[in-house]
mmCIF file of C-alpha atoms in Angstrom:
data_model
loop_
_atom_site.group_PDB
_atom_site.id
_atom_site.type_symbol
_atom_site.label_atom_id
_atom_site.label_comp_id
_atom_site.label_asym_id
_atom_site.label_seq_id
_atom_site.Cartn_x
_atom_site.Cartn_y
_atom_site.Cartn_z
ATOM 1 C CA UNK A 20 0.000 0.000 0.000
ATOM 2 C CA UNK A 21 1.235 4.032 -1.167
ATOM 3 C CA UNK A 22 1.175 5.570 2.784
ATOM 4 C CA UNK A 23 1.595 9.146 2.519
ATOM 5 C CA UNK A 24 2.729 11.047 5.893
ATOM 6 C CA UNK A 25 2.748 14.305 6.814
ATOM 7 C CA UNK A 26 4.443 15.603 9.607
ATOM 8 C CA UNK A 27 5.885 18.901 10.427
ATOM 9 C CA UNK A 28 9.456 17.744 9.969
ATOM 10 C CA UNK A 29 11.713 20.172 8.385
ATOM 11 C CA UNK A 30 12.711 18.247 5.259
ATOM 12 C CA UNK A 31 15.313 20.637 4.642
ATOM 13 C CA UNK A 32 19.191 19.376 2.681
ATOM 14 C CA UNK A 33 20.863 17.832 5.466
ATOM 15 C CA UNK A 34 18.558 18.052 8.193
ATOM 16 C CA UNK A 35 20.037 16.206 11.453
ATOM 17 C CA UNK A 36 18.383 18.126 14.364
ATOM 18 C CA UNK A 37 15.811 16.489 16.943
ATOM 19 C CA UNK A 38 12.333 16.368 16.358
ATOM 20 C CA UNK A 39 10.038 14.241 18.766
ATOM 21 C CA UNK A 40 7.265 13.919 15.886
ATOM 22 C CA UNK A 41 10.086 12.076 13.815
ATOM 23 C CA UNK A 42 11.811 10.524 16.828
ATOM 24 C CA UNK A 43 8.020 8.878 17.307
ATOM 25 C CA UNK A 44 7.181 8.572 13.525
ATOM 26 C CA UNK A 45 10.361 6.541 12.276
ATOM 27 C CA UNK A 46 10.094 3.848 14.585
ATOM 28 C CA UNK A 47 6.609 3.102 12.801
ATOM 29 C CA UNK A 48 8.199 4.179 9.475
ATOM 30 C CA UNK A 49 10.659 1.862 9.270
ATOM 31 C CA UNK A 50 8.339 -1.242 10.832
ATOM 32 C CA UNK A 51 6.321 -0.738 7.549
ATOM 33 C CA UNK A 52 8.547 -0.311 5.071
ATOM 34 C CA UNK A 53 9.689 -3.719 6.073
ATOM 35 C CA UNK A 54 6.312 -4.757 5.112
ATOM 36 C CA UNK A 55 6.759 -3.601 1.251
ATOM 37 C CA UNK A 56 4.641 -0.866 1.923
ATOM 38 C CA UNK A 57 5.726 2.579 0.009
ATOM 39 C CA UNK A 58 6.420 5.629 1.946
ATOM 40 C CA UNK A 59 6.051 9.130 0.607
ATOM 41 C CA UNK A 60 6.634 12.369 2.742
ATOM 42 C CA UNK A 61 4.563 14.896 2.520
ATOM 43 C CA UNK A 62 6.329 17.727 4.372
ATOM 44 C CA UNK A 63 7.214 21.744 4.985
ATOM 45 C CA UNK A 64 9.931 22.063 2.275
ATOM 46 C CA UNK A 65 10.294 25.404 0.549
ATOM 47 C CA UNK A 66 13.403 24.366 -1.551
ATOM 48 C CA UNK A 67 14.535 21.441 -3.640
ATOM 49 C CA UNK A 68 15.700 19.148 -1.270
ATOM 50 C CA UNK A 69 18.505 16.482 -2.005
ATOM 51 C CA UNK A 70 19.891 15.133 0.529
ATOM 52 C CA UNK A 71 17.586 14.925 3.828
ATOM 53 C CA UNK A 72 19.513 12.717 6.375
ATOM 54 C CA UNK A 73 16.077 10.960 8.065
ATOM 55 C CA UNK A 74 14.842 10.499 4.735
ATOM 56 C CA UNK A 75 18.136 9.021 3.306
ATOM 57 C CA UNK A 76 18.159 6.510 6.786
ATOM 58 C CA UNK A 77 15.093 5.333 6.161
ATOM 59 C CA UNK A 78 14.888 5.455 2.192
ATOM 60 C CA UNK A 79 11.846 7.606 1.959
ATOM 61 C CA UNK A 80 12.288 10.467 -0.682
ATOM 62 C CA UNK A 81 10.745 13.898 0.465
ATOM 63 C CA UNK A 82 8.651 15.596 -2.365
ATOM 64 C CA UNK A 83 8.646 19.490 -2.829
ATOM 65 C CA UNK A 84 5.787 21.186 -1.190
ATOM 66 C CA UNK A 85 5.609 24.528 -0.334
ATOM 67 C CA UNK A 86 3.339 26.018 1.943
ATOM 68 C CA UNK A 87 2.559 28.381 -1.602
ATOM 69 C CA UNK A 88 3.017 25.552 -3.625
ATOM 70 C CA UNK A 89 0.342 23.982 -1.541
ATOM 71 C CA UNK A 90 -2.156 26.960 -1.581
ATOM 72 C CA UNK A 91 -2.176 27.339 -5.254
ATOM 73 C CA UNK A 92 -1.878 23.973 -6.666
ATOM 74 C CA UNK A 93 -3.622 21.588 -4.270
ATOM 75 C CA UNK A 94 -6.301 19.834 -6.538
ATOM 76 C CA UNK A 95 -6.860 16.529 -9.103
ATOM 77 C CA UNK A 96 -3.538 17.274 -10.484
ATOM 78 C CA UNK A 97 -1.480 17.708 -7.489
ATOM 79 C CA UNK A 98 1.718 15.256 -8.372
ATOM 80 C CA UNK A 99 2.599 14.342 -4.772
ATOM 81 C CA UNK A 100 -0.714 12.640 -3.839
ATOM 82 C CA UNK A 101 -1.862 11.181 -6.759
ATOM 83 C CA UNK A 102 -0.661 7.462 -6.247
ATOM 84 C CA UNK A 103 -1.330 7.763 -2.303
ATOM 85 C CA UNK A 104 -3.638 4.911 -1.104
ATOM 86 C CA UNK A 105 -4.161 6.240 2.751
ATOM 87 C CA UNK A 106 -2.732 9.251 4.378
ATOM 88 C CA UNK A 107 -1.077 9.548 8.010
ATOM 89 C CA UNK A 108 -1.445 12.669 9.299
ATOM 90 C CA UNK A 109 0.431 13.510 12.772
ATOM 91 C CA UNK A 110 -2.004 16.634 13.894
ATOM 92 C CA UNK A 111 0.111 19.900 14.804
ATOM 93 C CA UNK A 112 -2.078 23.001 16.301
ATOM 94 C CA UNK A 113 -3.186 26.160 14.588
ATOM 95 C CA UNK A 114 0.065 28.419 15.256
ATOM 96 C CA UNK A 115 2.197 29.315 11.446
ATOM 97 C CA UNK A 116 5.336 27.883 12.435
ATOM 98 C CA UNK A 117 3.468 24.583 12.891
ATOM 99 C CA UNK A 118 2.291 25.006 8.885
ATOM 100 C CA UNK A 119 -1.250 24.377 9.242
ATOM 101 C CA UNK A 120 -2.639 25.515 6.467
ATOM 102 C CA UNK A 121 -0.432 22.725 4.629
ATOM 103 C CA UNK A 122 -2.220 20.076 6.983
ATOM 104 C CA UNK A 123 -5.610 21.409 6.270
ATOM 105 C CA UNK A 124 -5.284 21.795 2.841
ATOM 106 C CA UNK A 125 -4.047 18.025 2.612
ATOM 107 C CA UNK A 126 -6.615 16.589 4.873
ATOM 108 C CA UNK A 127 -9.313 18.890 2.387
ATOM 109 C CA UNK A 128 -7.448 17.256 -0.526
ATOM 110 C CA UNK A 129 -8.052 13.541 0.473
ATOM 111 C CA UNK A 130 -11.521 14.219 1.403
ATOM 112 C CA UNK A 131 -12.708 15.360 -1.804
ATOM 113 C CA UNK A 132 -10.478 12.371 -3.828
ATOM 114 C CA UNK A 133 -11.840 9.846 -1.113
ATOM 115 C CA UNK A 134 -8.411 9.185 0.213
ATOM 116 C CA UNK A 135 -8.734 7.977 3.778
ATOM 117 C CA UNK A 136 -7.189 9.638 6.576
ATOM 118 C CA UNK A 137 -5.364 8.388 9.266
ATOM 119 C CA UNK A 138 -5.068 11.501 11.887
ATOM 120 C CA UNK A 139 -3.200 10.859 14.844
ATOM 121 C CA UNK A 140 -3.955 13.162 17.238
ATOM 122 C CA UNK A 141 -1.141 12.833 19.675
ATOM 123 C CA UNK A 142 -1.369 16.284 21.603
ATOM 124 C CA UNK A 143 -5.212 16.506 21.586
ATOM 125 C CA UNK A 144 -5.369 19.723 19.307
ATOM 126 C CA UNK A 145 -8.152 17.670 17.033
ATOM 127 C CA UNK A 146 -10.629 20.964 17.836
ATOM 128 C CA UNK A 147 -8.585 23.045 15.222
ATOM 129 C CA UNK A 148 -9.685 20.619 12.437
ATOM 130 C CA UNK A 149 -13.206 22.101 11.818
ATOM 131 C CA UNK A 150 -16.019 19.739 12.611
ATOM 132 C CA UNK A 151 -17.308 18.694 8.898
ATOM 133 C CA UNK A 152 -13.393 17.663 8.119
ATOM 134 C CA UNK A 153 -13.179 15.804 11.751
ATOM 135 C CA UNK A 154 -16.134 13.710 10.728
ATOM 136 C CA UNK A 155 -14.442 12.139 7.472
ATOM 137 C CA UNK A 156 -11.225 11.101 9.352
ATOM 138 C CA UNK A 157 -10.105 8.062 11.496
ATOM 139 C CA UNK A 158 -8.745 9.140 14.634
ATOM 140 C CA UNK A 159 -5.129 7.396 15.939
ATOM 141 C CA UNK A 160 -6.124 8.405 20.084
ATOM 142 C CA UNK A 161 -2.865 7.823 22.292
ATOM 143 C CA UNK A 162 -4.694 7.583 25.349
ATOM 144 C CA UNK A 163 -7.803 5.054 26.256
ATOM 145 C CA UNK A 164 -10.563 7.939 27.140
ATOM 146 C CA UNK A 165 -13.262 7.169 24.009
ATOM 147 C CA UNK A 166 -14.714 11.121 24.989
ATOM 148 C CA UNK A 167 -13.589 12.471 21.580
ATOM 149 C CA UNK A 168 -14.901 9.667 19.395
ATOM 150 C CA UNK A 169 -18.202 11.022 18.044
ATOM 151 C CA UNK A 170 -16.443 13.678 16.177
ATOM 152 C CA UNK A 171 -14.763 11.495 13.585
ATOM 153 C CA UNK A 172 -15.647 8.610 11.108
ATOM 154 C CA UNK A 173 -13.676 5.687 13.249
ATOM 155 C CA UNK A 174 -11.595 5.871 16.529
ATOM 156 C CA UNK A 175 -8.747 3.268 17.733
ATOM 157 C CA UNK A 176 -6.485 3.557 20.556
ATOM 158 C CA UNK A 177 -3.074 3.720 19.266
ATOM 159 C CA UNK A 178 0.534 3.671 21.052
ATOM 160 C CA UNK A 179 3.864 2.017 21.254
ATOM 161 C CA UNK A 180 7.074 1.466 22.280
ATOM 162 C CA UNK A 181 9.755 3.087 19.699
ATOM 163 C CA UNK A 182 11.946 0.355 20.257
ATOM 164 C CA UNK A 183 12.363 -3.443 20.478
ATOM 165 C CA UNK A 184 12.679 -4.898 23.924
ATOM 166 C CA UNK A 185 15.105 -7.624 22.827
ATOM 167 C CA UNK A 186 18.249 -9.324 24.915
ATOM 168 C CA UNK A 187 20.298 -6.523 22.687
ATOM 169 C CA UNK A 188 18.246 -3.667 23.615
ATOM 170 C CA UNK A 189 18.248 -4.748 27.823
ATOM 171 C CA UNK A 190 21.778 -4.572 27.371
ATOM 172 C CA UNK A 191 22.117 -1.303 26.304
ATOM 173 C CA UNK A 192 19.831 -0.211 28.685
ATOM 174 C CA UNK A 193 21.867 -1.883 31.912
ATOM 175 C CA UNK A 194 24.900 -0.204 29.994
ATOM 176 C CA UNK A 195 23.399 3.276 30.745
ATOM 177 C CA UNK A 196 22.692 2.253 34.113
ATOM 178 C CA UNK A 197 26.420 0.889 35.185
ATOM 179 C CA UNK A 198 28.400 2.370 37.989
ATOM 180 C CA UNK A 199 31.494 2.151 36.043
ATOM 181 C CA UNK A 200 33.776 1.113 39.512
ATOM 182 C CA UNK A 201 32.436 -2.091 40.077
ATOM 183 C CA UNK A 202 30.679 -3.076 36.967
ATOM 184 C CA UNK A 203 27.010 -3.511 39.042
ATOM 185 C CA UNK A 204 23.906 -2.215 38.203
ATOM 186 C CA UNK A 205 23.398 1.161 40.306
ATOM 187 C CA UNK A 206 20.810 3.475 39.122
ATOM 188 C CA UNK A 207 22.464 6.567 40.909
ATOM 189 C CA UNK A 208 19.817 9.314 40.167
ATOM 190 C CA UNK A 209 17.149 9.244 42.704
ATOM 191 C CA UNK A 210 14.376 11.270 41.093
ATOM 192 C CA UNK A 211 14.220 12.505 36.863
ATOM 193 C CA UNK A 212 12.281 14.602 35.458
ATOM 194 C CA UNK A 213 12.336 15.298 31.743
ATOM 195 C CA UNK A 214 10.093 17.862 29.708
ATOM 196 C CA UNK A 215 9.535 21.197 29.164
ATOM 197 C CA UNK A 216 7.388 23.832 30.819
ATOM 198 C CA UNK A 217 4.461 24.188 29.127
ATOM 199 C CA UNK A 218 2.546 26.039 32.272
ATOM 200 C CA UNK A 219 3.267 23.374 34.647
ATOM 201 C CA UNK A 220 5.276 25.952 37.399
ATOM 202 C CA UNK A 221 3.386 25.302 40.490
ATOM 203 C CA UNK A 222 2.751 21.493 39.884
ATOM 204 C CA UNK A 223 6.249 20.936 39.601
ATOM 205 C CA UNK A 224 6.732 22.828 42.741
ATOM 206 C CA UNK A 225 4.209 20.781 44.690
ATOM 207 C CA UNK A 226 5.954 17.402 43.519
ATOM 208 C CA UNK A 227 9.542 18.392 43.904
ATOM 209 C CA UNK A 228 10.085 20.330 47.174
ATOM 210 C CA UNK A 229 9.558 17.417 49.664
ATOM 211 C CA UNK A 230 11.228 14.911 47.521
ATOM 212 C CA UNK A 231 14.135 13.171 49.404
ATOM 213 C CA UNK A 232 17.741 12.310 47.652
ATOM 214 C CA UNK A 233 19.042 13.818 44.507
ATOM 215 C CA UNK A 234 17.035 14.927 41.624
ATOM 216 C CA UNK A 235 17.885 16.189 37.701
ATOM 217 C CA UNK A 236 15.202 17.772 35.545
ATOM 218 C CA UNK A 237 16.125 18.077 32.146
ATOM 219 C CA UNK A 238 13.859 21.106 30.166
ATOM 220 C CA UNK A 239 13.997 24.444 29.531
ATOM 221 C CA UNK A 240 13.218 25.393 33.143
ATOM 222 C CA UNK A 241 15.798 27.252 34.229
ATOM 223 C CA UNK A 242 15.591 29.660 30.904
ATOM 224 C CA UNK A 243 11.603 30.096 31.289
ATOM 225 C CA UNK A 244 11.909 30.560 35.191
ATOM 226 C CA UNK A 245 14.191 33.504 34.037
ATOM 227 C CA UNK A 246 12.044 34.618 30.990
ATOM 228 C CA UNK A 247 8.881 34.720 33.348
ATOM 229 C CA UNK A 248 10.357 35.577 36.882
ATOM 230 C CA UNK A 249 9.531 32.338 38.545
ATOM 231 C CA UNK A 250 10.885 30.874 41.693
ATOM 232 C CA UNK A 251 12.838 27.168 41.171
ATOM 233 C CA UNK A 252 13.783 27.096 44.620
ATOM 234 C CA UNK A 253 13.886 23.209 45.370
ATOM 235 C CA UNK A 254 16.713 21.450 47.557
ATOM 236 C CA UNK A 255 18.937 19.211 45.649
ATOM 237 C CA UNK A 256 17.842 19.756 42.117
ATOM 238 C CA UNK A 257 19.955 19.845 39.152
ATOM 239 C CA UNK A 258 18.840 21.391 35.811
ATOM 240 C CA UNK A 259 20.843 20.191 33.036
ATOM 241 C CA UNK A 260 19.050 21.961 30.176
ATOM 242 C CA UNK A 261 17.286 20.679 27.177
ATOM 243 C CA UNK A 262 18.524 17.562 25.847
ATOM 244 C CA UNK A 263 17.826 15.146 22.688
ATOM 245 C CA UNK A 264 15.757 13.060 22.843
ATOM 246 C CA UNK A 265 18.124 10.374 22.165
ATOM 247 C CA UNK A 266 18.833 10.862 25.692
ATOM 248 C CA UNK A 267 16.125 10.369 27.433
ATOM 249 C CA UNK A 268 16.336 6.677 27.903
ATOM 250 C CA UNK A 269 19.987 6.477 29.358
ATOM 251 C CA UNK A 270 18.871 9.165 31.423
ATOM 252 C CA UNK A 271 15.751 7.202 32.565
ATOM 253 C CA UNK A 272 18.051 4.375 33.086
ATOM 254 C CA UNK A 273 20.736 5.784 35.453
ATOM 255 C CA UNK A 274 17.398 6.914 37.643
ATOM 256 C CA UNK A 275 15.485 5.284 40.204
ATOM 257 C CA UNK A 276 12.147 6.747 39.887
ATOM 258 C CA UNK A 277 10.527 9.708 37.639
ATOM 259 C CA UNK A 278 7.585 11.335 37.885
ATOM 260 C CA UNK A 279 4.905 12.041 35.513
ATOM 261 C CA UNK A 280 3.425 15.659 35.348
ATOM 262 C CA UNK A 281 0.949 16.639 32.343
ATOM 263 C CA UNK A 282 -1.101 19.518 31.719
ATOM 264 C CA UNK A 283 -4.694 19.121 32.727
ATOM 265 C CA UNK A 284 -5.688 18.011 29.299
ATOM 266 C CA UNK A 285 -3.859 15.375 28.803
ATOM 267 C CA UNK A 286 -5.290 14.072 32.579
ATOM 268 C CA UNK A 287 -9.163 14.316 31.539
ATOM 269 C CA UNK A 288 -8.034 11.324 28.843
ATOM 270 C CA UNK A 289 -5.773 9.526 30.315
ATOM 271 C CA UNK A 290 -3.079 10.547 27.909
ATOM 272 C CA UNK A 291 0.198 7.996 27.410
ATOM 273 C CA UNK A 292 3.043 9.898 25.912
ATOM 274 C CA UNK A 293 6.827 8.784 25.003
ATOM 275 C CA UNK A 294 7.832 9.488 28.289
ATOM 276 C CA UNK A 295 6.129 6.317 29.978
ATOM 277 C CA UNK A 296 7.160 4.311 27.545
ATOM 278 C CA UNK A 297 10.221 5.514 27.527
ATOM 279 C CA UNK A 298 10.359 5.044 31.475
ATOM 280 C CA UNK A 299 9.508 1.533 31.227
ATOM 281 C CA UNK A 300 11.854 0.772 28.697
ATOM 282 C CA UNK A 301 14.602 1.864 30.592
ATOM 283 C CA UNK A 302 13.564 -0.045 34.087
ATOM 284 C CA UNK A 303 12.308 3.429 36.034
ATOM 285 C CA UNK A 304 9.784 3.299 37.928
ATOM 286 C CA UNK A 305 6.989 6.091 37.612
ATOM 287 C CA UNK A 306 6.063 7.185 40.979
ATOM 288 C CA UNK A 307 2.664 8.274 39.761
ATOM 289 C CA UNK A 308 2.302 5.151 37.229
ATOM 290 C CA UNK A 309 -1.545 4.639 36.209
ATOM 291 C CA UNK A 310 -0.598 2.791 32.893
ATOM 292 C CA UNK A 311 -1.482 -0.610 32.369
ATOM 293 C CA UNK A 312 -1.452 -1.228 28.666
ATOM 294 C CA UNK A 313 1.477 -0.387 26.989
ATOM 295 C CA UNK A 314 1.983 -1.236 23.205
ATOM 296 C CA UNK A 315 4.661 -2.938 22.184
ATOM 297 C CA UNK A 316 6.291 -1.864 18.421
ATOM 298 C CA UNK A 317 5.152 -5.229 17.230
ATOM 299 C CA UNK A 318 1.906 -5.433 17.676
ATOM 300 C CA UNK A 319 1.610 -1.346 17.030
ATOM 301 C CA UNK A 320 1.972 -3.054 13.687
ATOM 302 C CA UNK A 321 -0.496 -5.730 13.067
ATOM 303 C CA UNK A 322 -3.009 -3.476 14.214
ATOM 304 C CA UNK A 323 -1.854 -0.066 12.215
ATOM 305 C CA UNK A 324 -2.078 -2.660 9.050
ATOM 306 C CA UNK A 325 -5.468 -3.959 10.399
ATOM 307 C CA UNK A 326 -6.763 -0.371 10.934
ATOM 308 C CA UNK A 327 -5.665 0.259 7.327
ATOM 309 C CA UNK A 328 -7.436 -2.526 5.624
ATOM 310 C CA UNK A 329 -10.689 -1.657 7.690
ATOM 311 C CA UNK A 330 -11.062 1.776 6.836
ATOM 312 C CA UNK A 331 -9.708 1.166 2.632
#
């Protein structure tokens, strides 16, 4: 099957920066490409782009579409979707750098040429669709609440681990965790936290100040404490800054426990996002852990290529 996926990912000539939408995409990518099925990218590019290094990994080639490009030409003759079967879509917010008038104009374009929609709606932002588009897609829900599932054609719960939990991948992962003077495993972090901001000031407060041993938070918290005059004043705390996310799982594996703060949105449903999974890959234990399913890669599979034939 032709899978065309859209993400925000700058496909730009040799594009190596991190991106969690591609970091969470490729994973999936690749698992399917195994499968003989073809993979286009449909994607932010404003020049003619060569040599894209995600692209080149995974053996996708990125088509040129411009946001103008996409305004003017989008139609029955639009080269770049023409041969797609089923479209992924992984749903960004209405804000310009995000480029959603590309999204929209894609999601308008397989609606009138009866090209289903897959629209995974991993940050709960599905209200910015308007509601006659919402009802012609299938919604991809990371999280188990069904609340949302009345505004679209089909619903399915959909999450996984990004990697394999093989021998060779619990090796790596007691690697991270080594106390290099004896050789034994000695997760020597007490408490991790990794994220951003995103309003969450005074619940990360109310979590951290009574916390016992050492703790690292990795985010842009020290910079937005500055930018918006807000107290960090927590005993034993070490900001290291914002990391890759590469680096999230041998962090999560030097560290004991971690603790999982959301915004209030992502509470109501019960959201999962990378950083349990990433968590349980890496043998930390979430203090506030309410996650019983977890998906792994696998089976993420069967049921993205059961989903497909369902809906086509």
């Amino acid at each position: 099957m032709n899978i065309g996926i859209y993400t925000t990912m700058p496909l730009t000539n040799n594009y190596v920066g991190v991106h969690g939408i591609t970091y969470f995409m490729f994973p999936l990518i690749k698992e399917l490409k195994k499968r003989d099925h073809i993979i286009t990218f449909h994607g932010n590019i404003v020049n003619n782009v060569e040599n894209n290094i995600f692209c080149n990994i995974m053996g996708v080639k990125p088509y040129e579409m411009s946001i103008e490009k996409d305004l003017k030409v989008m139609g029955a003759d639009s080269d770049s979707l023409k041969n797609v079967d089923i479209m992924l879509i992984y749903n960004r917010p209405k804000e310009n750098h995000y480029e959603f008038a590309t999204q929209l104009n894609i999601i308008r374009y397989c609606v009138r040429h009866d090209i289903p929609v897959l629209f995974w709606d991993g940050d709960l932002w599905g209200k910015d669709i308007p509601k006659d588009l919402r009802l012609q897609l299938t919604l991809l829900r990371p999280y188990a609440s069904d609340q949302h599932d009345d505004e679209y054609r089909n619903s399915y719960e959909f999450h996984y681990f990004t990697h394999k939990l093989n021998q060779k991948y619990k090796k790596k992962i007691e690697m991270y965790a080594r106390e290099f003077k004896d050789g034994k495993l000695n997760k020597f972090i007490d408490h991790i936290y990794i994220g951003n901001v995103y309003q969450r000031f005074a619940e990360f407060q109310n979590v951290f100040k009574d916390l016992r041993g050492n703790i690292v938070v990795a985010g842009n918290w020290l910079k937005s404490a500055k930018k918006w005059n807000k107290s960090l004043k927590i005993k034993n705390v070490l900001f290291i800054g914002e990391i890759p996310h590469s680096c999230s799982i041998p962090l999560y594996a030097m560290s004991k426990k971690t603790h999982y703060i959301i915004p209030q949105r992502y509470q109501t449903v019960g959201m999962i996002t990378s950083r349990v999974y990433e968590a349980a890959m890496a043998k930390c234990k979430i203090a506030n852990n309410k996650f019983k399913k977890l998906n792994t890669i696998e089976n993420a599979i069967k049921q993205f290529e059961k989903i497909m034939t369902e809906i086509t």
